[in-house]
Coordinates of C-alpha atoms and ligand atoms in Angstrom, one line a residue:
Chain A
M1 CA -24.3 -76.6 -177.5
T2 CA -27.9 -77.6 -179.2
G3 CA -29.4 -77.5 -182.7
S4 CA -30.3 -79.3 -184.9
H5 CA -28.2 -82.9 -185.4
Y6 CA -28.3 -85.0 -188.2
R7 CA -27.8 -88.7 -187.7
D8 CA -25.3 -89.6 -189.1
E9 CA -23.0 -86.8 -187.6
P10 CA -23.4 -87.6 -183.5
T11 CA -23.4 -84.4 -181.3
T12 CA -20.1 -83.7 -178.9
V13 CA -19.7 -82.7 -175.9
S14 CA -17.0 -81.0 -174.7
R15 CA -14.8 -82.3 -172.1
Y16 CA -11.0 -81.2 -171.8
S17 CA -10.2 -77.5 -172.6
A18 CA -7.5 -76.7 -174.2
A19 CA -5.6 -75.8 -171.1
A20 CA -6.6 -79.5 -169.4
R21 CA -5.4 -80.9 -173.5
V22 CA -2.0 -79.7 -173.0
N23 CA -1.5 -80.2 -169.3
H24 CA -2.5 -84.0 -169.9
W25 CA 0.3 -84.6 -172.4
V26 CA 2.7 -82.3 -170.5
T27 CA 2.9 -84.6 -168.1
A28 CA 2.3 -87.6 -170.7
A29 CA 5.1 -87.0 -171.9
S30 CA 7.7 -86.3 -168.7
L31 CA 6.3 -89.7 -167.5
I32 CA 6.9 -91.8 -170.5
L33 CA 10.6 -90.2 -170.8
L34 CA 11.0 -90.9 -167.3
A35 CA 9.4 -94.1 -167.4
L36 CA 12.6 -94.8 -170.4
S37 CA 15.0 -93.2 -168.6
G38 CA 14.2 -94.9 -165.3
L39 CA 13.9 -98.6 -167.1
A40 CA 17.2 -97.9 -169.3
L41 CA 19.3 -97.9 -165.6
F42 CA 16.3 -100.7 -164.1
H43 CA 17.2 -103.3 -165.8
P44 CA 20.8 -104.9 -168.4
S45 CA 18.8 -105.7 -170.2
L46 CA 17.0 -102.5 -170.9
F47 CA 20.2 -100.4 -170.8
F48 CA 20.2 -99.5 -174.5
L49 CA 17.4 -97.3 -174.3
T50 CA 20.0 -95.0 -172.7
G51 CA 20.1 -94.7 -176.5
L52 CA 17.6 -92.2 -177.0
F53 CA 19.2 -89.5 -174.3
G54 CA 22.8 -89.5 -175.6
G55 CA 23.8 -91.9 -173.9
G56 CA 24.1 -93.5 -169.6
E57 CA 25.4 -90.1 -168.4
Y58 CA 23.2 -87.6 -169.9
T59 CA 20.3 -90.9 -169.3
R60 CA 21.2 -90.4 -165.4
I61 CA 21.9 -86.5 -165.9
I62 CA 18.0 -86.1 -167.6
H63 CA 15.2 -88.0 -165.6
P64 CA 15.9 -86.7 -162.7
W65 CA 15.0 -83.1 -164.0
I66 CA 12.2 -84.9 -166.4
G67 CA 10.7 -85.9 -162.9
L68 CA 9.9 -82.2 -161.5
V69 CA 8.7 -80.9 -165.1
L70 CA 6.8 -84.1 -164.1
L71 CA 5.5 -82.9 -160.5
V72 CA 4.7 -80.0 -161.6
S73 CA 2.0 -81.3 -164.4
F74 CA 0.5 -83.4 -162.7
A75 CA 0.1 -80.9 -159.9
G76 CA -1.7 -79.5 -162.3
L77 CA -3.8 -82.3 -163.5
F78 CA -4.8 -83.2 -159.5
L79 CA -5.8 -79.6 -159.2
R80 CA -7.7 -79.5 -162.3
F81 CA -9.5 -83.3 -161.9
W82 CA -9.3 -84.3 -157.6
R83 CA -13.2 -83.4 -156.8
L84 CA -14.8 -85.0 -160.1
N85 CA -12.5 -88.2 -158.8
L86 CA -14.0 -88.7 -155.3
W87 CA -15.2 -91.8 -154.8
E88 CA -18.6 -92.6 -154.0
R89 CA -20.9 -95.5 -153.4
T90 CA -21.8 -96.2 -156.5
D91 CA -18.3 -96.6 -157.3
N92 CA -18.1 -100.1 -155.2
V93 CA -21.5 -101.3 -157.5
W94 CA -19.1 -100.4 -160.5
L95 CA -15.9 -102.4 -159.5
G96 CA -17.8 -105.0 -158.1
R97 CA -19.3 -105.6 -161.2
V98 CA -15.4 -105.6 -163.2
R99 CA -16.1 -109.0 -165.1
A100 CA -19.1 -106.8 -167.1
V101 CA -16.6 -104.2 -166.9
L102 CA -14.4 -106.3 -168.8
A103 CA -16.5 -107.8 -171.2
G104 CA -17.7 -104.5 -172.3
R105 CA -21.5 -105.2 -170.8
E106 CA -21.8 -101.8 -169.3
E107 CA -25.8 -102.0 -169.0
E108 CA -25.2 -104.1 -166.1
L109 CA -23.4 -101.5 -164.6
P110 CA -24.6 -98.2 -162.6
E111 CA -24.7 -95.0 -164.9
V112 CA -20.8 -93.2 -164.1
G113 CA -20.5 -90.0 -164.0
K114 CA -17.1 -88.1 -165.5
Y115 CA -15.1 -90.4 -163.8
N116 CA -15.6 -94.0 -163.2
A117 CA -14.1 -96.1 -160.7
G118 CA -11.9 -97.4 -162.4
Q119 CA -10.1 -93.9 -163.9
K120 CA -10.5 -93.2 -160.0
L121 CA -8.5 -95.7 -159.1
V122 CA -5.8 -94.4 -161.6
F123 CA -6.3 -90.9 -160.6
W124 CA -5.0 -91.7 -157.1
G125 CA -2.7 -94.6 -157.8
M126 CA -1.2 -92.8 -159.9
S127 CA -1.1 -89.4 -157.7
I128 CA 0.5 -91.3 -154.5
L129 CA 2.8 -93.1 -156.8
I130 CA 4.2 -89.7 -158.3
I131 CA 4.8 -87.9 -154.8
V132 CA 6.3 -91.1 -153.1
L133 CA 8.8 -90.9 -156.7
F134 CA 9.2 -88.0 -156.2
V135 CA 10.7 -88.1 -152.5
S136 CA 12.5 -91.2 -153.0
G137 CA 13.7 -90.2 -156.0
V138 CA 15.2 -86.6 -154.8
G139 CA 16.2 -89.1 -152.0
I140 CA 18.9 -90.5 -154.6
W141 CA 19.4 -87.9 -156.7
R142 CA 22.8 -87.7 -156.0
S143 CA 24.3 -84.7 -157.8
Q144 CA 22.1 -83.0 -155.4
Y145 CA 23.1 -83.7 -152.5
P146 CA 25.3 -80.7 -151.9
F147 CA 22.8 -78.6 -152.6
L148 CA 20.5 -80.5 -150.1
R149 CA 23.1 -79.9 -147.5
E150 CA 23.7 -76.6 -147.9
T151 CA 20.1 -75.5 -148.5
L152 CA 17.8 -77.2 -146.1
G153 CA 21.0 -79.2 -144.1
I154 CA 19.2 -82.7 -145.1
V155 CA 21.9 -85.0 -145.2
I156 CA 21.1 -89.3 -146.5
P157 CA 21.9 -91.3 -144.4
I158 CA 23.4 -94.5 -146.6
D159 CA 20.7 -96.9 -145.7
Q160 CA 17.5 -94.3 -146.5
Q161 CA 19.4 -94.0 -149.7
R162 CA 19.4 -98.0 -150.5
L163 CA 15.7 -97.7 -149.2
A164 CA 15.0 -94.8 -151.8
V165 CA 16.4 -96.5 -154.1
L166 CA 14.2 -100.2 -153.7
V167 CA 11.2 -97.8 -153.0
H168 CA 11.4 -96.2 -156.2
A169 CA 11.7 -99.1 -158.0
L170 CA 9.2 -101.0 -157.3
A171 CA 6.6 -96.9 -157.6
A172 CA 8.4 -97.1 -160.1
I173 CA 7.2 -100.7 -161.4
G174 CA 3.0 -99.7 -159.9
A175 CA 3.7 -97.1 -162.3
I176 CA 3.8 -97.9 -165.6
L177 CA 1.9 -101.1 -164.5
I178 CA -0.8 -98.5 -163.8
W179 CA 0.4 -96.2 -167.1
I180 CA -0.7 -99.6 -168.8
V181 CA -4.0 -99.7 -167.8
H182 CA -4.7 -96.2 -168.4
V183 CA -3.2 -96.4 -172.1
Y184 CA -5.0 -99.8 -172.7
A185 CA -8.3 -98.0 -171.5
A186 CA -7.9 -95.7 -173.9
L187 CA -7.3 -97.4 -176.5
W188 CA -9.5 -99.7 -176.1
V189 CA -12.8 -97.4 -175.7
K190 CA -13.1 -96.6 -178.7
G191 CA -13.8 -92.9 -179.5
T192 CA -11.8 -92.0 -175.8
V193 CA -8.7 -90.6 -177.5
R194 CA -10.2 -87.8 -179.3
A195 CA -11.4 -86.6 -175.4
M196 CA -7.8 -86.1 -175.1
M197 CA -6.7 -84.8 -178.9
R198 CA -9.5 -82.9 -180.1
G199 CA -11.7 -82.3 -175.9
S200 CA -14.8 -83.3 -177.4
V201 CA -16.9 -86.8 -177.2
T202 CA -19.4 -87.7 -179.7
G203 CA -23.0 -87.9 -177.6
G204 CA -22.9 -91.7 -177.7
W205 CA -19.6 -92.3 -176.4
A206 CA -20.8 -90.1 -173.2
W207 CA -24.4 -92.0 -173.2
R208 CA -22.3 -95.6 -173.4
H209 CA -19.5 -94.4 -170.2
H210 CA -20.9 -91.7 -169.0
R211 CA -24.4 -91.6 -168.4
R212 CA -25.0 -89.5 -165.2
W213 CA -22.2 -87.0 -166.2
L214 CA -24.2 -86.5 -170.2
R215 CA -27.6 -85.6 -168.4
E216 CA -26.0 -83.1 -165.8
E217 CA -24.2 -81.9 -169.2
V218 CA -27.1 -81.2 -171.0
G219 CA -29.0 -80.5 -167.6
A220 CA -31.8 -82.9 -168.2
R221 CA -32.8 -84.6 -164.6
T222 CA -32.7 -87.8 -164.4
P223 CA -35.9 -89.6 -165.0
R224 CA -34.4 -92.8 -162.8
R225 CA -32.0 -93.2 -160.7
P226 CA -29.1 -96.0 -161.6
A227 CA -29.1 -99.0 -160.1
E228 CA -27.8 -98.6 -156.4
Chain B
M1 CA 36.2 -107.7 -172.9
A2 CA 38.7 -106.8 -170.3
T3 CA 39.9 -103.8 -170.1
L4 CA 43.3 -104.9 -170.1
Q5 CA 44.0 -107.9 -171.8
S6 CA 46.3 -109.6 -169.5
L7 CA 43.8 -110.0 -167.2
D8 CA 40.9 -112.2 -167.7
L9 CA 36.8 -111.3 -166.3
Q10 CA 35.0 -113.2 -163.7
R11 CA 32.2 -110.8 -163.2
R12 CA 30.8 -107.8 -164.9
S13 CA 28.4 -104.8 -163.6
A14 CA 25.1 -104.9 -165.3
T15 CA 25.4 -107.8 -167.4
S16 CA 24.0 -111.3 -167.5
G17 CA 26.6 -113.8 -167.7
T18 CA 29.9 -113.4 -167.9
P19 CA 32.1 -115.8 -171.2
P20 CA 34.4 -118.1 -169.1
A21 CA 38.4 -116.7 -168.6
A22 CA 40.3 -118.3 -171.5
R23 CA 43.4 -118.2 -168.6
K24 CA 43.1 -119.9 -165.1
T25 CA 44.7 -117.1 -162.9
L26 CA 46.0 -117.4 -159.0
E27 CA 43.8 -115.1 -157.1
V28 CA 45.3 -112.7 -155.4
A29 CA 45.7 -110.7 -152.4
K30 CA 46.7 -108.0 -149.9
L31 CA 47.6 -108.5 -146.0
I32 CA 47.4 -105.5 -144.2
D33 CA 49.0 -106.3 -140.5
V34 CA 47.6 -103.9 -138.3
S35 CA 49.9 -104.8 -135.2
K36 CA 53.0 -104.0 -137.8
C37 CA 52.3 -100.8 -138.9
I38 CA 54.2 -97.7 -137.6
G39 CA 51.7 -95.7 -139.3
C40 CA 54.4 -93.9 -141.4
K41 CA 52.3 -93.4 -144.9
A42 CA 54.1 -94.2 -147.3
C43 CA 51.4 -96.7 -148.7
Q44 CA 49.8 -93.7 -148.9
V45 CA 51.9 -91.2 -150.3
A46 CA 53.0 -94.7 -152.7
C47 CA 49.3 -94.6 -153.5
M48 CA 49.4 -91.2 -154.9
E49 CA 52.3 -91.6 -156.6
W50 CA 51.7 -94.6 -158.6
N51 CA 47.8 -93.2 -159.3
D52 CA 48.9 -89.6 -159.9
L53 CA 46.7 -88.5 -157.2
R54 CA 47.1 -85.4 -155.7
E55 CA 44.6 -84.6 -152.8
E56 CA 43.4 -80.7 -151.9
V57 CA 44.9 -79.1 -149.5
G58 CA 42.1 -79.8 -146.5
E59 CA 42.2 -78.8 -142.7
V60 CA 43.2 -80.7 -139.7
T61 CA 40.2 -81.6 -138.0
G62 CA 42.1 -82.9 -134.6
V63 CA 43.3 -86.1 -135.2
Y64 CA 46.1 -88.1 -137.4
D65 CA 44.1 -88.8 -140.6
N66 CA 45.3 -87.1 -142.8
P67 CA 43.0 -86.3 -145.2
H68 CA 40.0 -87.3 -142.9
D69 CA 38.2 -88.9 -145.6
L70 CA 38.9 -91.2 -148.0
S71 CA 38.1 -89.1 -151.5
P72 CA 38.3 -89.5 -155.6
A73 CA 41.9 -88.3 -155.1
T74 CA 42.8 -90.6 -151.7
W75 CA 42.0 -94.3 -152.2
T76 CA 44.0 -95.1 -149.3
L77 CA 43.7 -93.9 -145.9
M78 CA 45.4 -94.2 -142.4
R79 CA 43.0 -94.2 -139.8
F80 CA 44.3 -94.1 -136.1
T81 CA 42.3 -94.9 -133.0
E82 CA 42.9 -94.3 -129.6
W83 CA 41.4 -97.2 -127.4
D84 CA 41.4 -97.5 -124.0
N85 CA 41.4 -100.9 -123.6
P86 CA 38.9 -102.2 -120.4
D87 CA 40.9 -105.6 -120.2
T88 CA 44.5 -104.5 -118.9
G89 CA 44.0 -100.7 -118.6
N90 CA 46.3 -99.7 -121.6
L91 CA 46.2 -97.5 -124.7
E92 CA 46.0 -98.3 -127.0
W93 CA 46.9 -96.9 -130.5
L94 CA 45.3 -98.0 -133.6
I95 CA 46.5 -97.8 -136.8
R96 CA 44.3 -99.4 -139.5
K97 CA 44.7 -98.5 -143.1
D98 CA 41.3 -98.0 -145.4
G99 CA 40.2 -98.5 -148.6
C100 CA 38.7 -101.0 -151.2
M101 CA 38.9 -104.5 -149.9
H102 CA 37.9 -106.5 -153.4
C103 CA 35.0 -108.6 -152.5
S104 CA 34.9 -111.7 -153.5
D105 CA 30.6 -110.5 -153.4
P106 CA 31.4 -106.8 -154.6
G107 CA 28.3 -105.3 -153.0
C108 CA 29.5 -102.3 -156.0
L109 CA 29.7 -104.5 -158.8
K110 CA 26.0 -105.6 -158.0
A111 CA 24.7 -102.5 -157.5
C112 CA 26.0 -100.9 -160.6
P113 CA 23.4 -100.2 -163.6
A114 CA 26.0 -99.5 -166.1
P115 CA 27.4 -102.1 -168.3
G116 CA 31.7 -102.4 -167.7
A117 CA 31.4 -100.2 -164.8
I118 CA 32.7 -102.2 -162.6
V119 CA 34.8 -105.4 -163.4
Q120 CA 35.9 -108.3 -161.1
Y121 CA 39.6 -110.2 -162.9
S122 CA 39.9 -113.3 -162.8
N123 CA 42.4 -112.9 -160.2
G124 CA 39.6 -111.4 -157.6
I125 CA 40.5 -107.2 -158.1
V126 CA 37.8 -105.1 -158.3
D127 CA 38.3 -102.5 -161.0
F128 CA 36.2 -99.4 -161.8
V129 CA 36.3 -98.6 -165.9
S130 CA 35.8 -95.1 -165.8
E131 CA 35.0 -95.2 -169.4
N132 CA 31.5 -97.2 -169.0
C133 CA 30.8 -94.9 -165.7
I134 CA 27.9 -92.7 -165.4
G135 CA 28.1 -91.4 -162.5
C136 CA 24.6 -92.3 -160.3
G137 CA 26.6 -93.5 -157.5
Y138 CA 25.0 -96.8 -157.4
C139 CA 28.0 -98.5 -156.4
V140 CA 28.2 -96.2 -153.2
K141 CA 24.8 -97.6 -151.9
G142 CA 26.2 -100.8 -152.8
C143 CA 29.4 -101.1 -150.8
P144 CA 29.4 -102.9 -147.4
F145 CA 33.0 -100.4 -146.3
N146 CA 31.8 -97.0 -147.5
I147 CA 34.4 -97.3 -150.2
P148 CA 33.9 -95.6 -153.9
R149 CA 33.7 -91.9 -154.6
I150 CA 32.3 -89.5 -156.9
S151 CA 34.3 -87.0 -158.2
K152 CA 33.1 -83.8 -158.5
A153 CA 35.1 -83.3 -161.7
D154 CA 34.4 -85.7 -164.0
N155 CA 31.3 -87.2 -162.2
K156 CA 33.1 -91.0 -161.8
A157 CA 33.4 -93.3 -159.3
Y158 CA 37.2 -94.1 -157.8
K159 CA 38.8 -96.3 -155.6
C160 CA 41.6 -98.1 -155.1
T161 CA 42.7 -100.4 -158.1
L162 CA 44.7 -103.2 -155.8
C163 CA 46.8 -101.8 -158.3
S164 CA 45.5 -104.1 -161.0
D165 CA 47.9 -102.6 -163.7
R166 CA 51.2 -103.3 -161.6
V167 CA 49.5 -106.7 -161.1
A168 CA 48.9 -107.2 -164.5
V169 CA 52.4 -106.9 -164.8
G170 CA 54.0 -109.0 -162.2
Q171 CA 54.7 -106.0 -159.5
A172 CA 53.0 -105.7 -156.7
P173 CA 50.7 -103.0 -155.2
A174 CA 52.6 -99.4 -154.9
C175 CA 51.8 -99.6 -151.5
V176 CA 53.0 -102.9 -151.0
K177 CA 56.2 -101.8 -152.3
A178 CA 56.3 -99.0 -150.1
C179 CA 55.9 -100.3 -147.0
P180 CA 58.8 -100.3 -144.6
T181 CA 58.3 -102.6 -141.9
Q182 CA 55.9 -104.9 -144.3
A183 CA 53.2 -104.8 -142.6
L184 CA 51.9 -104.9 -146.1
V185 CA 52.5 -108.3 -148.3
F186 CA 50.4 -109.2 -151.4
G187 CA 50.9 -112.7 -152.7
S188 CA 48.3 -115.3 -153.7
K189 CA 45.0 -115.3 -152.2
E190 CA 46.7 -119.1 -150.5
D191 CA 49.2 -117.7 -149.0
M192 CA 48.5 -114.7 -147.7
I193 CA 46.4 -117.1 -145.3
A194 CA 49.0 -118.3 -144.6
H195 CA 51.2 -115.8 -143.3
G196 CA 48.3 -114.3 -141.8
E197 CA 48.1 -117.3 -139.6
E198 CA 51.1 -117.4 -138.8
R199 CA 51.1 -113.4 -138.2
V200 CA 48.0 -114.7 -135.4
A201 CA 50.3 -117.2 -134.0
D202 CA 53.3 -115.1 -133.2
L203 CA 50.5 -112.3 -131.8
K204 CA 48.7 -114.7 -129.1
S205 CA 52.0 -116.1 -128.0
R206 CA 52.4 -112.5 -127.0
G207 CA 49.0 -112.6 -124.8
Y208 CA 46.8 -111.4 -127.5
D209 CA 44.7 -114.2 -127.7
K210 CA 41.7 -112.9 -129.7
A211 CA 44.4 -112.0 -132.9
G212 CA 42.6 -113.4 -135.8
V213 CA 42.8 -112.7 -140.0
Y214 CA 39.9 -110.0 -141.4
D215 CA 38.2 -112.1 -144.5
P216 CA 35.0 -111.4 -143.5
A217 CA 32.6 -114.4 -145.4
G218 CA 29.7 -111.9 -145.1
V219 CA 31.0 -110.9 -148.8
G220 CA 32.3 -114.1 -149.8
G221 CA 35.9 -113.0 -148.1
T222 CA 37.7 -110.1 -149.4
H223 CA 41.4 -110.4 -151.6
V224 CA 42.3 -107.7 -148.9
M225 CA 42.8 -108.6 -145.5
Y226 CA 44.2 -108.1 -142.0
V227 CA 46.1 -109.6 -139.5
L228 CA 44.0 -108.4 -136.0
H229 CA 44.6 -108.0 -132.8
H230 CA 41.2 -107.6 -131.2
A231 CA 39.9 -109.8 -134.7
D232 CA 37.3 -109.9 -132.0
K233 CA 36.6 -106.6 -132.5
P234 CA 36.6 -105.1 -135.8
P235 CA 34.6 -101.8 -135.3
I236 CA 37.5 -100.4 -132.4
Y237 CA 39.1 -100.1 -135.6
A238 CA 38.1 -97.0 -137.1
G239 CA 34.6 -98.5 -137.4
L240 CA 35.3 -101.8 -139.5
P241 CA 32.2 -103.5 -140.1
L242 CA 31.7 -106.8 -137.6
A243 CA 30.5 -108.8 -140.4
P244 CA 29.9 -107.1 -143.6
K245 CA 27.5 -108.0 -146.5
I246 CA 25.7 -106.6 -149.3
S247 CA 22.6 -104.8 -148.0
P248 CA 19.6 -106.6 -147.7
L249 CA 17.4 -103.5 -149.2
V250 CA 20.2 -103.5 -152.3
E251 CA 19.7 -107.3 -152.6
M252 CA 16.2 -106.7 -152.8
W253 CA 16.3 -104.0 -155.1
K254 CA 18.4 -105.7 -157.5
G255 CA 17.1 -109.0 -157.4
L256 CA 13.5 -110.3 -157.2
T257 CA 12.5 -106.5 -158.1
K258 CA 14.4 -106.9 -161.3
N259 CA 12.8 -109.5 -162.4
V260 CA 9.6 -109.1 -160.7
G261 CA 9.2 -105.9 -161.7
L262 CA 9.7 -106.9 -165.5
L263 CA 7.9 -110.1 -166.0
G264 CA 5.2 -107.6 -164.2
I265 CA 5.6 -104.8 -166.7
G266 CA 5.4 -107.8 -169.5
F267 CA 2.3 -109.7 -168.2
A268 CA 0.7 -106.5 -168.5
A269 CA 0.5 -105.2 -171.8
V270 CA 0.5 -109.4 -172.8
F271 CA -2.6 -109.1 -170.6
G272 CA -3.5 -106.3 -172.4
F273 CA -3.4 -107.3 -176.2
M274 CA -5.1 -110.4 -175.2
H275 CA -8.0 -108.9 -173.7
Y276 CA -8.5 -106.4 -177.3
V277 CA -8.0 -109.8 -179.0
V278 CA -10.7 -111.9 -177.6
N279 CA -13.2 -108.6 -176.4
G280 CA -12.7 -107.0 -179.4
P281 CA -12.9 -103.4 -179.5
N282 CA -15.6 -101.0 -177.3
R283 CA -17.7 -99.6 -179.3
V284 CA -20.5 -97.0 -179.1
S285 CA -23.3 -98.1 -181.4
D286 CA -25.6 -95.9 -183.6
E287 CA -28.5 -96.5 -180.5
D288 CA -25.4 -95.0 -178.2
E289 CA -25.7 -91.9 -180.2
Q290 CA -29.9 -91.4 -180.8
A291 CA -29.8 -91.7 -177.0
A292 CA -27.7 -88.9 -177.0
A293 CA -29.2 -86.5 -179.7
K294 CA -32.8 -87.3 -177.8
L295 CA -31.7 -86.3 -174.6
K296 CA -30.1 -83.8 -175.9
G297 CA -33.0 -82.6 -177.8
D298 CA -35.0 -83.3 -174.2
G299 CA -32.8 -81.6 -172.0
T300 CA -33.1 -78.4 -174.0
Ligands
HEM1 C1 8.8 -87.6 -159.5 C2 9.9 -87.3 -159.7 C3 11.2 -88.0 -159.7 C4 13.3 -88.2 -159.5 C5 13.3 -86.6 -158.4 C6 13.2 -89.4 -160.0 C7 14.8 -89.5 -159.6 C8 15.2 -90.8 -159.9 C9 17.0 -90.3 -159.8 C10 18.0 -89.9 -159.5 C11 17.6 -91.6 -159.6 C12 18.5 -92.3 -160.1 C13 19.1 -92.9 -161.9 C14 19.6 -91.4 -162.0 O1 20.8 -90.3 -160.5 O2 19.1 -90.4 -162.6 C15 16.1 -92.9 -160.2 C16 16.2 -93.7 -161.2 C17 15.2 -94.8 -161.4 N1 14.3 -93.8 -162.1 FE1 13.2 -91.6 -161.0 N2 13.0 -89.7 -160.7 C18 11.0 -89.8 -160.8 C19 10.1 -90.4 -161.3 C20 10.7 -91.3 -162.1 C21 9.3 -91.9 -162.6 C22 7.8 -91.3 -162.4 C23 9.9 -93.0 -163.0 C24 8.8 -94.0 -163.7 C25 7.9 -94.2 -164.1 C26 11.3 -93.1 -162.5 C27 11.6 -95.1 -162.9 C28 13.1 -94.8 -162.8 C29 13.7 -96.0 -162.6 C30 13.5 -97.5 -163.2 C31 14.8 -95.6 -161.6 C32 15.7 -97.3 -162.0 C33 15.6 -97.4 -160.7 C34 16.5 -98.5 -160.6 O3 18.3 -98.3 -160.8 O4 16.7 -99.6 -160.1 N3 11.4 -92.2 -162.0 N4 15.3 -91.9 -160.2
SF4_2 S1 28.7 -94.2 -160.4 FE1 29.5 -95.6 -162.1 S2 30.4 -97.3 -160.6 FE2 29.7 -96.8 -159.9 S3 27.0 -97.4 -159.9 FE3 26.9 -95.7 -161.2 S4 27.7 -96.4 -163.0 FE4 28.9 -97.7 -161.8

């Protein structure tokens, strides 16, 4: 990926393979459908959302199955990205300067690898919450109780069902909040969405937001170490 | 909104605010006097007859309870207990007619996510409206008495209706009508409490000094009440709860979580929008592009 480039046609850096993008969008679609179908049952004022799924009964039926799709799909993303999301010392510095982040003054931040601390928190937050949502979701999946009993010998006592539904609702709120942060960040930081649509970003985007990653990508040795 | 024109609604599941009732209705109640019950199950049969329910032929579990649990087709069930009274050394045969208690503060109704799938009429009866039920089973989690059952056939929740259809036309519930000993009586809640107190006085005069009316305050009182000879120990009657109330887990789930959760989500969305309005987009500059181009050029 070298060669000549014109001033007004920026260089590009490849960020996501086609498989990673498909994986991402399957996950995104299932998460959004889960949030909509879940919220429909979560609050009376949102019950009208059941109309999107063909009524209350269909909403109740389909939601947990989409949950299974999400679980498998997210597992794919997890395996792809967990290594790059391991916490580093510079992430603490980045977090400590979150005001500069929100103001868009990235020159005050340490050079960032493929993911910044915010993205890593989104990644780990979602990883944990999806597991919690799955376990608590199975705990309230009434139509599968006979299956659980007959295949695994699991009978869920009523108080655990009550706990599960409370935990599920709380975790769902957490996941939706993280989702809002994730989507907002992608929209706010211009040039980000194309990473997941086309698989590439402009060199300038990488320079501005993920400079250490860009240096690694072009194979250049960094002359200066990032401020620590 | 009522399912029966002749009954007004007092509460409706998953509905904020219920319109005021057009009429003033008498609060009704059924009183079950366990000390008068002979365990003949006429009430159980009458319930099946009136509601056209037929339980599948099951298995004997070694006790008189038949079937051995409530089900979508068994809305009331006689539960038999052999209890060794430690004070007298007597073996007592306790018989309790189990079924929906028609709480004033119904946990099922509070838990239900489907608007109008559970209603409470102004006469106190808590009724399921199958048409609106989505079969989630939340009512089962909400109920402190373990009453609702979900049908495998249609995935709808079922339980005793206190014969709301009969009561609406001035009839007593079918079970009450069938009871040969008047262990079951039906009337206004006020009258039933008064009658219960008479029965308690009678039982006390015959040595049951712990006799009492079971009308648990934790659920705001019920519209099915018991006269118990051992009112200090409800659990000996096949596990009748000592102090039933809606589980705090359910209260938390349906209370704070809903409102704070939605508020939080709304707040986050507004915060994001305002951040954009204040700070504008985070754009890549030409200098960034040039620096990247230079780096890439150098790097190869
Ligand atoms: C990961 C697998 C998941 C499973 C197995 C699952 C399962 C369930 C089940 C069984 C219910 C009860 C209603 C019904 O029977 O359909 C439910 C409710 C709900 N789910 Fe999920 N779910 C999952 C993931 C999610 C996710 C990712 C979200 C949100 C982002 C979510 C949000 C909700 C909400 C808000 C409710 C309503 C809770 C309430 O009534 O308070 N679920 N889920
Ligand atoms: S199963 Fe039906 S009645 Fe019970 S909570 Fe769900 S929608 Fe309401």
